[in-house]
Coordinates of C-alpha atoms in Angstrom, one line a residue:
X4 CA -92.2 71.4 148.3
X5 CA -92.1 72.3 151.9
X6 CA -95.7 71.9 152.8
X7 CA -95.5 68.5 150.9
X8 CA -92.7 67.2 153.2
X9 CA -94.1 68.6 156.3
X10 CA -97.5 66.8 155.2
X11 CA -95.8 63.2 154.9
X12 CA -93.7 63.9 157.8
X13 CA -96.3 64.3 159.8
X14 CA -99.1 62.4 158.6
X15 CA -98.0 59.1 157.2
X16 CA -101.7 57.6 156.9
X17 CA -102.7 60.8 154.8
X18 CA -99.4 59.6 152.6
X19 CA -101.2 56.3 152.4
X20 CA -104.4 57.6 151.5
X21 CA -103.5 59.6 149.0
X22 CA -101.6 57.1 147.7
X23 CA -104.2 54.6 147.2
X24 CA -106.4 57.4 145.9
X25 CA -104.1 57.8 143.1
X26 CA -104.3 53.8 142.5
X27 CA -107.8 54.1 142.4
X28 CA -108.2 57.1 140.1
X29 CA -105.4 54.9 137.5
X30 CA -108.2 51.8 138.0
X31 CA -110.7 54.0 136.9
X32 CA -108.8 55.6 134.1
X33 CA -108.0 52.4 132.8
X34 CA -111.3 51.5 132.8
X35 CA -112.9 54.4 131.1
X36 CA -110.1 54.3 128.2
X37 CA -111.2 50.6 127.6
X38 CA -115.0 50.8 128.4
X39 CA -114.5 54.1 125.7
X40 CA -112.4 52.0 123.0
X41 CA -115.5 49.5 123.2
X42 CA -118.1 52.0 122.4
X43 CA -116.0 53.3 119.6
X44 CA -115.7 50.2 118.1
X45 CA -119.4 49.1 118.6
X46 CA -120.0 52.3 117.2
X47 CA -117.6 51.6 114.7
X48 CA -119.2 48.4 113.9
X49 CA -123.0 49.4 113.8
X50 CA -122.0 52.8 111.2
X51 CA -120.4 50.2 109.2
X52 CA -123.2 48.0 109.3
X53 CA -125.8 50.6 108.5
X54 CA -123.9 51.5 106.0
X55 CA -124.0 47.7 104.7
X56 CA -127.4 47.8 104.8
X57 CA -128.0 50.7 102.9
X58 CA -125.7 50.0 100.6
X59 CA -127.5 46.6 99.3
X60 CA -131.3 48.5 99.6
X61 CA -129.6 51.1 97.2
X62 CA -128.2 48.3 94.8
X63 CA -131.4 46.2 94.4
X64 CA -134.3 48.5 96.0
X65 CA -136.8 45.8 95.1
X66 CA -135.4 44.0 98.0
X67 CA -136.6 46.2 100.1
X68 CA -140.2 46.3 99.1
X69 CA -139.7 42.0 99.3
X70 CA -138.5 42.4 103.2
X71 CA -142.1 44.5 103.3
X72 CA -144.5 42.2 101.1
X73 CA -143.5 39.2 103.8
X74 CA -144.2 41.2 106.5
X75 CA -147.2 42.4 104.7
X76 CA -148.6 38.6 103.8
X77 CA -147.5 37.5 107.6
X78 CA -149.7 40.3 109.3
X79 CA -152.7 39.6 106.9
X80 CA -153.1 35.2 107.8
X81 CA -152.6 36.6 111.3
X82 CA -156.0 38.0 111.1
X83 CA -157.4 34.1 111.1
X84 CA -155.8 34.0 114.2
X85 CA -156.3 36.8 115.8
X86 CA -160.5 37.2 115.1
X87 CA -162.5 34.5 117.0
X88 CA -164.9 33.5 114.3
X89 CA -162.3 32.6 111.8
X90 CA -160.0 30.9 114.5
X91 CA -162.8 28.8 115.8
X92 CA -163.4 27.4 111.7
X93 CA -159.7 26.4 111.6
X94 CA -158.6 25.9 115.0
X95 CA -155.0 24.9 115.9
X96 CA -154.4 24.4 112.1
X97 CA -154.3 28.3 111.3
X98 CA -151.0 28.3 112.3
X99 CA -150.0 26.4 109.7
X100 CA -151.1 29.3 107.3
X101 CA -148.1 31.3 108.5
X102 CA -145.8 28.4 108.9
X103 CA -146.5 28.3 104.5
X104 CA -146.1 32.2 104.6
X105 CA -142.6 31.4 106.0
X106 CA -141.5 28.5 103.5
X107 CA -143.1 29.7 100.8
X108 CA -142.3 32.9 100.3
X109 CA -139.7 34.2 97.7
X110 CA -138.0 36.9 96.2
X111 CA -139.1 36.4 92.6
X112 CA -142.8 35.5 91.5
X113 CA -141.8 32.5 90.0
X114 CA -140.4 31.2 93.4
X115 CA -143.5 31.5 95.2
X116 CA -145.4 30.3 92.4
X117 CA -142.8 26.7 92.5
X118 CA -142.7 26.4 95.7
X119 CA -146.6 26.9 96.8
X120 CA -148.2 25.3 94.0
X121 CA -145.2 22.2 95.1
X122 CA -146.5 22.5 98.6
X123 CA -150.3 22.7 97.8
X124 CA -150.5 20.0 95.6
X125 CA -148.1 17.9 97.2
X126 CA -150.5 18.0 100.3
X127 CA -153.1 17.5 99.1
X128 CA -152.4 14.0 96.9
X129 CA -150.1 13.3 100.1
X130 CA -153.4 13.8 102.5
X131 CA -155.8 11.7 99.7
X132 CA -153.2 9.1 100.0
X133 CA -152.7 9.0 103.8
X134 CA -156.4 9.0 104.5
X135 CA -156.8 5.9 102.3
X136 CA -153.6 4.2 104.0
X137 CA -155.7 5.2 107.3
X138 CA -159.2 3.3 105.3
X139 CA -157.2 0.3 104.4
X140 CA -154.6 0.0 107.7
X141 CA -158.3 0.4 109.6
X142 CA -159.7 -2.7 108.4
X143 CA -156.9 -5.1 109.6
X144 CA -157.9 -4.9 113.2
X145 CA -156.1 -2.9 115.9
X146 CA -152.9 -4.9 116.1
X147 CA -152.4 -5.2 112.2
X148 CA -153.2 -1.0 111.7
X149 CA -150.0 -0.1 113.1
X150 CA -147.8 -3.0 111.2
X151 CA -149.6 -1.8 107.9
X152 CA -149.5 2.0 108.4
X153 CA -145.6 1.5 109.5
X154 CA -145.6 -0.6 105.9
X155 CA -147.0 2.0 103.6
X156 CA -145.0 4.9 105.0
X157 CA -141.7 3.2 104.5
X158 CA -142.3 2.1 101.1
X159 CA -144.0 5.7 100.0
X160 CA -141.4 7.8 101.6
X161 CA -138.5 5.5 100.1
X162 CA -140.0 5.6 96.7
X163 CA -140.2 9.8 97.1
X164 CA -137.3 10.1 97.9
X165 CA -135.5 8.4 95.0
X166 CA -137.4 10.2 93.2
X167 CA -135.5 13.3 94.3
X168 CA -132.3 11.8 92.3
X169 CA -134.2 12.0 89.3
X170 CA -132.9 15.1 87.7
X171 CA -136.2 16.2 86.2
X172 CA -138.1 15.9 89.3
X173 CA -135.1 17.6 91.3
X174 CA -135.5 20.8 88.9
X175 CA -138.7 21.4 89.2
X176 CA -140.6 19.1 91.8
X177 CA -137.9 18.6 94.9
X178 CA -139.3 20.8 97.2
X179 CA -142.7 19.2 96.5
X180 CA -142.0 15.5 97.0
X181 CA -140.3 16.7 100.1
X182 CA -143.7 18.1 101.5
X183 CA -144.9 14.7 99.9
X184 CA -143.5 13.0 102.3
X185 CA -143.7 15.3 105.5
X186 CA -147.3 15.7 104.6
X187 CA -148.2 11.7 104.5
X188 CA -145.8 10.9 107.2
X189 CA -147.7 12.8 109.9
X190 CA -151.2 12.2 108.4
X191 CA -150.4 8.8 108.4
X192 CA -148.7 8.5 111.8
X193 CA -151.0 10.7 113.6
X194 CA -154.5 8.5 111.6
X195 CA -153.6 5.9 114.6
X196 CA -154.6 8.2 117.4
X197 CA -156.7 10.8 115.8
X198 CA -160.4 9.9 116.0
X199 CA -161.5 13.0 113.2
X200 CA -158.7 12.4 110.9
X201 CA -161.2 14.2 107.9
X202 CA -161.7 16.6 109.6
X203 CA -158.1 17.6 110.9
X204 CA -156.7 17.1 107.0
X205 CA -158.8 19.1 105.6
X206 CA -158.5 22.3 108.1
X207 CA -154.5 21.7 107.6
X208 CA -154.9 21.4 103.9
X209 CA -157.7 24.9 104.2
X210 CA -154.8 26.6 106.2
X211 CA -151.9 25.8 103.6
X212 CA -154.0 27.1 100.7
X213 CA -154.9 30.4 102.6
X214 CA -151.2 30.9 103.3
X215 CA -150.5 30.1 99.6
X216 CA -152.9 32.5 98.1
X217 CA -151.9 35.5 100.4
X218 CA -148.5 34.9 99.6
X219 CA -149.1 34.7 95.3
X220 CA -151.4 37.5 95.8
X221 CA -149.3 39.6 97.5
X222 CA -146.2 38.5 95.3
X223 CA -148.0 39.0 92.2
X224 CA -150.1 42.3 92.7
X225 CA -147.0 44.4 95.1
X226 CA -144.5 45.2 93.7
X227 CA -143.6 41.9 91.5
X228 CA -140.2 40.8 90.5
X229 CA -140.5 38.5 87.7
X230 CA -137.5 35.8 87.5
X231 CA -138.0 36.1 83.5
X232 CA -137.2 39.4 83.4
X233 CA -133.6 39.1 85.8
X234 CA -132.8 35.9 83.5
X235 CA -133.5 38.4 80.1
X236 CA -131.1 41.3 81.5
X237 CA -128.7 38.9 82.9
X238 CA -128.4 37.3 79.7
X239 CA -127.5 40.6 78.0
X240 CA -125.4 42.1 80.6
X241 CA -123.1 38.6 80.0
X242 CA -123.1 39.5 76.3
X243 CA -122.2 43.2 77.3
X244 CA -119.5 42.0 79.3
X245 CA -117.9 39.5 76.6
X246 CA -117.8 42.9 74.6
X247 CA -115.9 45.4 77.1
X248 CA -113.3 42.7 77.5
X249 CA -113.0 42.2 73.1
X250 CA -112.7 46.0 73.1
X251 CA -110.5 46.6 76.0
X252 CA -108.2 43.5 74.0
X253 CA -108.5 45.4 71.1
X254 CA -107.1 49.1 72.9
X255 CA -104.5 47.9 75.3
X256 CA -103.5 45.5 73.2
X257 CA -103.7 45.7 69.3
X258 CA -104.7 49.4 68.9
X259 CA -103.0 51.9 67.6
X260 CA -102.6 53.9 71.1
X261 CA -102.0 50.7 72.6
X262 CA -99.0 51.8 75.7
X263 CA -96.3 48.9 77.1
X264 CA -97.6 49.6 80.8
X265 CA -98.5 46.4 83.2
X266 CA -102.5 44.9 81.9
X267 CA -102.4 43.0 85.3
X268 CA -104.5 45.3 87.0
X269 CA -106.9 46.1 83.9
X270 CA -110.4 46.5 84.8
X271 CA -111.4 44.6 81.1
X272 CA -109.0 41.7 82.4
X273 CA -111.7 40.7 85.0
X274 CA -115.1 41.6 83.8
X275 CA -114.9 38.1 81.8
X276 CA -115.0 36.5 85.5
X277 CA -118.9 37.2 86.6
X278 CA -119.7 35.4 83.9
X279 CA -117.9 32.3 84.1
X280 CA -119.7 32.2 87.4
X281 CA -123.5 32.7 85.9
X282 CA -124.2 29.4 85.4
X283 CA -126.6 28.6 88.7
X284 CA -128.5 31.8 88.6
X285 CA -129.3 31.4 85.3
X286 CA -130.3 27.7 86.3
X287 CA -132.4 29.2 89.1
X288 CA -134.5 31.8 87.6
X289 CA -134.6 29.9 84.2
X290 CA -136.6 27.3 86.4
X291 CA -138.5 29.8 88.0
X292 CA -139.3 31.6 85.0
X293 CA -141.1 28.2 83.5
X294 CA -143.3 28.6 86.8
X295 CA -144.4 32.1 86.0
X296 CA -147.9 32.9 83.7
X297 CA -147.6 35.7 80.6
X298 CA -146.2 38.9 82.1
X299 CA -145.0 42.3 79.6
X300 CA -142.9 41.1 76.6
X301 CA -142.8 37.6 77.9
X302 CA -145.9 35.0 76.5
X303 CA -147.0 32.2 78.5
X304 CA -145.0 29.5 76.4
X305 CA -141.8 31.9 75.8
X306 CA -138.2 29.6 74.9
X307 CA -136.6 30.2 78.8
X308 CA -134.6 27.5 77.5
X309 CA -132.6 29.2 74.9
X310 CA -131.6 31.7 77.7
X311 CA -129.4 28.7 79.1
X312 CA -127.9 27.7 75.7
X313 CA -127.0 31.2 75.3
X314 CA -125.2 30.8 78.7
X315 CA -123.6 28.0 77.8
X316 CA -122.2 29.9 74.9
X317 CA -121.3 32.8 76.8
X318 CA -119.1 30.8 79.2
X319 CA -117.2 28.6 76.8
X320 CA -116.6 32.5 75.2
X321 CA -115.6 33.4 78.6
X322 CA -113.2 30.2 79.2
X323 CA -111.3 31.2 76.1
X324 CA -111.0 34.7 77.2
X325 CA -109.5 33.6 80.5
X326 CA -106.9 31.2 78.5
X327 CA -106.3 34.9 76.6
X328 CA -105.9 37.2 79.4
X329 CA -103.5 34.9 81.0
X330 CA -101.8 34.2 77.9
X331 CA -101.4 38.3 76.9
X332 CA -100.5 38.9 80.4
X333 CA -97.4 36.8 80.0
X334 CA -96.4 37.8 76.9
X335 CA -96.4 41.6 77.8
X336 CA -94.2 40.9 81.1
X337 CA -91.6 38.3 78.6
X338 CA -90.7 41.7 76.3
X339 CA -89.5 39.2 73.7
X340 CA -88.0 41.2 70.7
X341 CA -89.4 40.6 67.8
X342 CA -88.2 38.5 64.7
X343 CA -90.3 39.4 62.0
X344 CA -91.1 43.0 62.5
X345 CA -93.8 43.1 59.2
X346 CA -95.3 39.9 60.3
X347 CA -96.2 41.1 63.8
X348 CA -97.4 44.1 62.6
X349 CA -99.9 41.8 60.4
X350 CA -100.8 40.1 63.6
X351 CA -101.7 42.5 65.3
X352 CA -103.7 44.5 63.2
X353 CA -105.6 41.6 62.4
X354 CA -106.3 40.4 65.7
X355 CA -106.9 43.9 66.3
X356 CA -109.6 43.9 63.6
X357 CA -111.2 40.3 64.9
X358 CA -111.5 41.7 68.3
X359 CA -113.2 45.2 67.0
X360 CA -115.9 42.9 64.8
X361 CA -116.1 41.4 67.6
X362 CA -117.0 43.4 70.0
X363 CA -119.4 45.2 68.3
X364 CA -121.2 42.4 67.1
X365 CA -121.7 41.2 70.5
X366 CA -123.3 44.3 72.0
X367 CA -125.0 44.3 68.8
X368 CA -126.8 41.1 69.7
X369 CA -127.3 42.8 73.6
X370 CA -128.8 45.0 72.2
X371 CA -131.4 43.0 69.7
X372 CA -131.8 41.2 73.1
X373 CA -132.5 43.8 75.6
X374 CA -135.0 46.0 73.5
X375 CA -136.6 42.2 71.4
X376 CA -135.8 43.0 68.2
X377 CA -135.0 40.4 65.7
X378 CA -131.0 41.1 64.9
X379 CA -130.0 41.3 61.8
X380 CA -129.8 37.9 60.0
X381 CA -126.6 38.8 57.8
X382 CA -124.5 40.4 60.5
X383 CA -121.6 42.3 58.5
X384 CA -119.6 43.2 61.6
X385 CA -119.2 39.1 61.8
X386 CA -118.4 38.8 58.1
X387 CA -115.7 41.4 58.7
X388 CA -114.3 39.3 61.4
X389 CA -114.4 36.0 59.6
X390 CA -112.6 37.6 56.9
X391 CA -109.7 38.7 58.9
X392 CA -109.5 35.5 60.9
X393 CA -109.4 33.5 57.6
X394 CA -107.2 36.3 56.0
X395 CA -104.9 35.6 59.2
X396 CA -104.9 32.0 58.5
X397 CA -103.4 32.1 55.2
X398 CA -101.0 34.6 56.0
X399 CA -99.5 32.0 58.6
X400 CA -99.9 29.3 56.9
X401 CA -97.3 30.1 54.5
X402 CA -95.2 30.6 57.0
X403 CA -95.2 26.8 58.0
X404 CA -92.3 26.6 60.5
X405 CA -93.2 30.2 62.2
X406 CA -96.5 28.8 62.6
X407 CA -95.5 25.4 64.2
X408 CA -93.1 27.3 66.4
X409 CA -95.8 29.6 67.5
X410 CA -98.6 26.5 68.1
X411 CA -95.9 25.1 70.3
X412 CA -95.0 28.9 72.0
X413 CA -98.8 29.0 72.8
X414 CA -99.3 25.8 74.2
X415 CA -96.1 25.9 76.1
X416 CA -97.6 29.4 77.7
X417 CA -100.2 28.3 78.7
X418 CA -99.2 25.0 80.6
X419 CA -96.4 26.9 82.2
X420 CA -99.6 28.8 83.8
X421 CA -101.3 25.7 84.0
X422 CA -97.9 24.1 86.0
X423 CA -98.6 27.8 88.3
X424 CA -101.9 26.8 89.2
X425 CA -101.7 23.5 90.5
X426 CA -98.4 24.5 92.3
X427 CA -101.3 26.8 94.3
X428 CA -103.6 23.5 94.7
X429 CA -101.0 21.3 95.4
X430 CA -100.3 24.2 98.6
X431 CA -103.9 24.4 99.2
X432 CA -104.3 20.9 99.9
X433 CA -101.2 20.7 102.0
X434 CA -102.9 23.7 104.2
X435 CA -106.0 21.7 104.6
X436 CA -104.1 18.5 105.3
X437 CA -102.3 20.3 108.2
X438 CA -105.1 22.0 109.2
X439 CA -107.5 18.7 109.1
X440 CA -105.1 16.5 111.1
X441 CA -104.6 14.3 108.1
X442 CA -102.7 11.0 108.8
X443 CA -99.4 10.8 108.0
X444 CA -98.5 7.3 105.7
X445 CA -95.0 7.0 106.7
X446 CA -95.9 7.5 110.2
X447 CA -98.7 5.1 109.3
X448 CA -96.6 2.4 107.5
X449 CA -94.1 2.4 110.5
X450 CA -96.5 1.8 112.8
X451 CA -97.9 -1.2 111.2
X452 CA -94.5 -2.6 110.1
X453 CA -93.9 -2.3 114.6
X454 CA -97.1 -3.9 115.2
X455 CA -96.3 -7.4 112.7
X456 CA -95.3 -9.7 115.3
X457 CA -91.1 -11.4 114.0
X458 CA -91.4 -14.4 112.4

């Protein structure tokens, strides 16, 4: 302690020094603790992503080899680019190869197949056309070609696009008429300056059906994922699903072993959900599925159609089990006692029974669907539950006055949750009215009733 006196005695620029020293050393600490807290957390960030990524190629590894079949078709219609004898045959236009690579390009075989088929045909009928426009515009002088040419691309490219609101064409043909009308828009516009318009539409329309063959041929013969066969297993994983949720009902609920704990957080509660939400990937790879040729179990003419009736089905299944859950959610947190002890007990078992038929005869029918085999036209497991749902019936029925009381219990359950729900919307919307900046009417009405001048 001595020496440190004497020292700032002494010397008071050494104290100085020393202590600016230690402000510089804190500065720098400081700095290293946040320049460290950075690198942990873009550390942090790029473990979490890698482990995002592998992840999803572990899910679906056929993704992966998609992410390597584009890079594959991209690398092989760079070759026209790249070697001098094939670029000097197409030009400029080989670029327009990997342009259709990149557009054209899908996941599933029936993608590619709607999309460059759409985009080949379309530019081809769209060049034929826009060359004759150029033949016809040519003959009325050079001060009529433009007024003509300006003529037939506004009434074409009106006419294709209402024909995008026409639902069959939107299904199937949308992306086509689209390159409809690119395609004849720039032939047609670029006819009044380009001297070799023959020549130019036919080295694009070359280009485009290189780019389209590399990218079938590589979608086809690599590692193919056929949209039929995704729409087939999604259609009975949905069935599967509808089961776990009867059978789940049938334990938790109506079983023997079934326990008074909370179903709330019940796995077999939710898996009902997925397919409610189905709807536009079966839409999507049912219309892909028309695109793709005779592949496995799958003919050339086979009913992809059915597949959406079945989803139809499945969802109106899976609307009523949503009405259910909510409903046997509510009754297991009332704890009502019960009236009529022998009555409920009749309930039960035979809802118990119509969910057990049930159940099995809809994994059953995923079954017969998965492995294509004809199910079994007199399907006993569905007798058994018609009988107990009919047996159910009459047992209520004489019971008139318990049965009206319970018709009016039910409904009065469920709009109680329905009164829930839109108490949430009615919040929601407030939330995006504040958020949006949404006009206030009394605010509004004032200021107009300040604004009429007195009378």
């Amino acid at each position: 302690m001595e020496v440190d006196h004497r020292i700032r005695v002494s010397d008071g620029d050494g104290e100085t020094t020393a202590g600016q020293g230690g402000v510089v050393g804190v500065f720098f600490a400081r700095c290293w603790l946040r320049l460290r807290s950075v690198l942990v957390g873009l550390w942090c960030w790029v473990a979490g992503f890698a482990r995002k990524v592998g992840r999803i190629a572990r899910e679906d590894p056929r993704r992966v080899a998609h992410s390597l079949k584009v890079g594959l078709a991209l690398t092989l219609v760079s070759v026209f680019y790249y070697v001098t004898p094939l670029f000097k045959g197409f030009g400029v236009s080989t670029l327009w190869a990997v342009l259709t690579v990149v557009v054209v390009m899908e996941y599933t075989v029936g993608g590619t197949l709607s999309k460059g088929l759409n985009r080949a045909f379309a530019t081809l009928v769209a060049g034929f056309i826009a060359v004759g426009a150029h033949q016809v515009a040519n003959r009325c002088g050079a001060q009529g070609e433009p007024i003509l040419l300006a003529i037939f691309v506004f009434l074409l490219a009106s006419a294709a696009t209402f024909s995008r609101f026409i639902p069959e064409i939107k299904a199937r043909y949308d992306y086509g008429v689209t390159i409809f009308i690119l395609t004849f828009s720039l032939v047609a516009v670029s006819s009044y300056r380009v001297e070799e318009l023959i020549q130019l539409a036919h080295q694009r329309f070359s280009t485009i059906v290189i780019g389209v063959l590399t990218c079938l041929c590589t979608t086809i013969f690599v590692f193919p994922v056929w949209a039929g066969e995704d729409l087939h297993k999604l259609t009975a994983g949905n069935l599967d699903k509808l089961a776990q949720f009867l059978q789940g009902l049938e334990s938790e609920c109506f079983g023997e072993k079934a326990a008074g704990e909370n179903l709330e957080g019940k796995a077999f509660l939710q898996v009902y959900k997925s397919v409610l939400n189905s709807k536009a990937s079966e839409d999507s790879l049912c219309n892909f599925a028309k695109w793709e040729p005779g592949h496995g179990k799958f003919g050339f003419r086979h009913p992809w159609s059915q597949y959406q009736k079945l989803g139809a089905l499945c969802r109106q299944c899976a609307s009523s089990m949503e009405a259910l859950a909510s409903y046997v959610i509510t009754l297991q947190k009332s704890q009502y006692p019960e009236a009529n002890p022998e009555l409920t007990l009749k309930v039960r078992t035979a809802c118990g029974e119509m969910s057990s038929h049930s159940a099995k005869a809809l994994k059953e029918l995923s079954t017969a669907i998965r492995t294509m085999i004809i199910p079994s036209p007199a399907n006993i497991t569905m007798s058994a539950a018609i009988k107990a749902a009919k047996d159910l019936r009459n047992e209520l029925s004489e019971e008139a006055a318990l049965l009206q009381v319970m018709h009016v219990a039910v409904t009065a359950t469920l709009l109680s949750d329905l009164v829930t729900t839109i108490v949430k919307i009615a919040e929601t919307a407030d939330n995006l009215a504040r958020l949006g900046h949404f006009k206030n009417p009394e605010k509004t009405q004032k200021d107009v009733a300040i604004n009429i001048p007195s009378r």
